[in-house]
Coordinates of C-alpha atoms in Angstrom, one line a residue:
Chain P
K2 CA 0.0 0.0 0.0
Q3 CA 1.3 3.4 -1.0
E4 CA 2.3 5.6 2.0
V5 CA 3.0 9.3 1.5
T6 CA 4.8 11.2 4.2
Q7 CA 5.5 14.9 4.5
I8 CA 8.1 16.3 6.8
P9 CA 8.1 18.6 8.7
A10 CA 4.4 18.8 9.8
A11 CA 4.9 22.5 10.5
L12 CA 7.4 25.1 9.5
S13 CA 7.8 28.8 10.5
V14 CA 10.2 31.0 8.6
P15 CA 10.9 34.8 8.4
E16 CA 9.8 36.6 5.2
G17 CA 12.3 36.5 2.4
E18 CA 13.8 33.1 3.2
N19 CA 14.1 30.3 0.6
L20 CA 12.6 27.0 1.9
V21 CA 12.1 23.4 0.9
L22 CA 9.2 21.2 1.7
N23 CA 9.7 17.4 1.5
C24 CA 7.4 14.6 0.4
S25 CA 8.3 10.9 0.3
F26 CA 6.4 7.9 -1.0
T27 CA 7.0 4.2 -0.6
D28 CA 6.0 2.8 -4.1
S29 CA 7.9 4.4 -7.0
A30 CA 5.4 3.0 -9.6
I31 CA 3.5 6.3 -9.8
Y32 CA 2.0 8.1 -12.8
N33 CA 2.5 11.6 -11.4
L34 CA 2.9 13.7 -8.3
Q35 CA 0.9 16.8 -7.6
W36 CA 1.5 19.6 -5.1
F37 CA -1.4 21.5 -3.6
R38 CA -1.9 24.5 -1.4
Q39 CA -4.8 24.7 1.1
D40 CA -5.8 27.8 3.0
P41 CA -7.6 27.5 6.3
G42 CA -11.2 26.4 5.7
K43 CA -10.8 26.3 2.0
G44 CA -10.4 23.7 -0.7
L45 CA -7.2 22.6 -2.5
T46 CA -5.5 24.7 -5.2
S47 CA -3.2 22.8 -7.5
L48 CA 0.3 24.3 -7.7
L49 CA 2.4 21.9 -9.8
L50 CA 1.9 18.5 -11.4
I51 CA 5.0 16.5 -12.3
Q52 CA 4.6 13.6 -14.7
S53 CA 6.5 10.4 -13.9
S54 CA 8.8 11.0 -16.9
Q55 CA 9.7 14.5 -15.7
R56 CA 12.3 15.6 -13.1
E57 CA 10.9 19.0 -12.2
Q58 CA 8.3 21.7 -12.8
T59 CA 8.5 25.4 -12.2
S60 CA 5.8 28.1 -11.7
G61 CA 7.0 31.5 -10.7
R62 CA 8.7 31.3 -7.3
L63 CA 7.8 27.6 -7.0
N64 CA 9.9 24.7 -8.2
A65 CA 9.0 21.0 -7.6
S66 CA 11.4 18.1 -8.2
L67 CA 10.7 14.4 -8.5
D68 CA 13.1 11.5 -7.9
K69 CA 11.1 8.4 -8.4
S70 CA 13.9 6.0 -7.7
S71 CA 14.4 7.3 -4.2
G72 CA 10.7 8.0 -3.6
R73 CA 11.1 11.7 -3.0
S74 CA 9.8 15.1 -4.1
T75 CA 10.6 18.5 -2.9
L76 CA 8.8 21.8 -3.3
Y77 CA 11.1 24.8 -3.3
I78 CA 9.7 28.2 -2.5
A79 CA 12.0 31.2 -3.3
A80 CA 11.8 34.5 -1.4
S81 CA 8.9 33.5 0.8
Q82 CA 6.1 36.0 1.5
P83 CA 3.5 36.1 4.3
G84 CA 0.9 35.3 1.6
D85 CA 2.6 31.9 1.1
S86 CA 1.3 30.9 4.6
A87 CA -0.9 27.9 4.1
T88 CA -0.8 24.1 4.3
Y89 CA 1.0 22.4 1.4
L90 CA -0.1 18.9 0.4
C91 CA 1.6 16.4 -1.9
A92 CA -0.3 13.6 -3.6
V93 CA 0.9 10.7 -5.8
V94 CA -1.2 9.0 -8.4
E95 CA -1.1 5.3 -9.1
S96 CA -4.6 3.7 -9.6
D97 CA -5.9 6.5 -7.4
M98 CA -4.6 9.5 -5.6
R99 CA -2.8 9.2 -2.2
F100 CA -2.2 12.3 -0.1
G101 CA 0.4 13.2 2.5
A102 CA -0.9 14.8 5.7
G103 CA 0.6 18.2 4.7
T104 CA 3.1 20.8 5.9
R105 CA 1.7 23.8 7.6
L106 CA 3.8 26.8 6.6
T107 CA 3.9 30.2 8.4
V108 CA 5.9 33.0 6.9
K109 CA 6.4 35.8 9.4
P110 CA 6.6 39.4 8.3
Chain L
N84 CA -16.7 28.9 -15.1
A85 CA -17.5 28.0 -11.5
G86 CA -15.3 24.9 -11.5
V87 CA -16.3 22.5 -8.9
T88 CA -19.1 23.5 -6.5
Q89 CA -20.3 21.8 -3.4
T90 CA -23.4 22.2 -1.2
P91 CA -23.9 22.7 1.7
K92 CA -20.8 24.4 3.1
F93 CA -21.6 23.4 6.6
Q94 CA -23.9 20.8 8.2
V95 CA -24.6 19.5 11.7
L96 CA -26.3 16.2 12.0
K97 CA -27.4 14.0 14.9
T98 CA -26.3 10.4 15.0
G99 CA -28.6 8.3 12.9
Q100 CA -29.8 11.2 10.6
S101 CA -29.2 11.0 6.9
M102 CA -28.1 13.6 4.4
T103 CA -26.8 14.0 0.8
L104 CA -23.8 16.1 -0.1
Q105 CA -24.1 17.6 -3.6
C106 CA -21.2 18.2 -6.1
A107 CA -21.3 19.7 -9.6
Q108 CA -18.6 20.6 -12.1
D109 CA -18.9 22.7 -15.3
M110 CA -15.6 21.6 -16.9
N111 CA -17.1 18.7 -18.9
H112 CA -14.9 16.3 -17.0
N113 CA -15.6 12.6 -17.2
S114 CA -14.3 11.6 -13.7
M115 CA -15.4 12.7 -10.3
Y116 CA -14.3 11.9 -6.8
W117 CA -15.3 12.2 -3.1
Y118 CA -12.6 12.5 -0.4
R119 CA -12.7 13.1 3.3
Q120 CA -10.1 15.0 5.3
D121 CA -9.5 14.5 9.0
P122 CA -7.2 16.4 11.3
G123 CA -3.5 15.4 10.9
M124 CA -4.3 13.2 8.0
G125 CA -4.2 13.6 4.2
L126 CA -7.3 13.3 2.1
R127 CA -8.7 9.8 1.7
L128 CA -10.7 8.6 -1.3
I129 CA -14.3 7.5 -0.4
Y130 CA -15.8 6.8 -3.9
Y131 CA -15.1 7.8 -7.4
S132 CA -16.8 7.8 -10.7
A133 CA -14.5 7.2 -13.7
S134 CA -17.2 8.1 -16.2
E135 CA -20.9 8.8 -16.3
G136 CA -22.8 5.6 -15.2
T137 CA -20.0 4.1 -13.2
T138 CA -19.0 4.2 -9.6
D139 CA -16.3 2.5 -7.6
K140 CA -15.2 2.2 -4.0
G141 CA -12.1 4.0 -2.8
E142 CA -10.0 3.6 0.4
V143 CA -12.8 4.3 3.0
P144 CA -16.3 3.6 1.5
N145 CA -18.0 2.1 4.5
G146 CA -21.1 4.1 5.6
Y147 CA -21.4 6.0 2.3
N148 CA -23.3 5.7 -1.0
V149 CA -22.8 7.7 -4.1
S150 CA -24.8 8.5 -7.2
R151 CA -23.5 9.8 -10.5
L152 CA -26.6 11.7 -11.5
N153 CA -25.3 12.9 -14.9
K154 CA -22.0 14.0 -16.3
R155 CA -22.0 17.2 -14.2
E156 CA -23.2 15.9 -10.8
F157 CA -21.9 13.4 -8.2
S158 CA -23.6 13.1 -4.9
L159 CA -22.5 11.5 -1.6
R160 CA -25.1 10.1 0.8
L161 CA -24.8 9.2 4.5
E162 CA -27.7 6.9 5.3
S163 CA -27.2 6.8 9.1
A164 CA -24.6 9.3 10.2
A165 CA -22.1 8.4 12.9
P166 CA -19.7 10.6 14.9
S167 CA -16.8 9.0 13.1
Q168 CA -18.1 10.6 9.9
T169 CA -17.4 14.1 11.3
S170 CA -14.9 15.4 8.7
V171 CA -14.4 17.8 5.9
Y172 CA -15.6 16.4 2.6
F173 CA -14.1 17.4 -0.8
C174 CA -15.4 16.7 -4.2
A175 CA -13.0 16.7 -7.2
S176 CA -13.1 16.2 -10.9
S177 CA -10.6 15.4 -13.7
S178 CA -10.9 15.1 -17.4
N179 CA -10.3 11.4 -17.3
P180 CA -9.5 8.7 -14.6
G181 CA -5.9 8.0 -13.7
P182 CA -3.0 10.4 -14.1
Y183 CA -4.9 13.6 -14.9
E184 CA -4.9 16.7 -12.8
Q185 CA -7.8 16.9 -10.3
Y186 CA -9.7 20.1 -9.5
F187 CA -11.2 20.4 -6.1
G188 CA -14.3 22.0 -4.7
P189 CA -14.3 24.2 -1.5
G190 CA -15.4 21.4 0.8
T191 CA -18.3 20.6 3.1
R192 CA -17.6 20.7 6.9
L193 CA -19.8 18.0 8.5
T194 CA -20.2 17.6 12.3
V195 CA -22.1 14.6 13.6
T196 CA -23.1 14.8 17.3

């Protein structure tokens, strides 16, 4: 059974810092991996989707990498801002989508 | 385009009551999904519909039923609510089943007392 783990569970950084969020998964036979943002009391907003054949995807200040062989993905956020404060979820797709529990990020002004 | 919409946004039920959560999408997607999210856990798949007229169980289907009413709408029914079903419920859709990007609704926060 696929297990998805996100470490740390919570992270607090000062504004302007570059940071990395981690996602690991146990079964490398995935189709793709998706990173989401969730604001308190809201739904999920898709940030980046990496196909299994890709190594990374970039969108603005966000860069996500995928290493299937080691079962890892990272989400890099450059020059963090208070508006980046949210919970970040990763999910892997095999026959269905499996989610990690998320990392709650706080960016302090 | 509204994307994926869900009703209601909030609901409080007593143990044993029944209710139906509604979900609709306007993106002409074939596949739709119901998830639940509990504190400290990721989303878990309850049921999904790969295409109109089909439904399948996900990871945690017990206590729930679903109906794919048409291509746009996918409902989730709790026949006899239990406190363990207190959760936030999310509906999602994708163009096709499998490795396609999923789009999520805003969620329904359900409390069962």
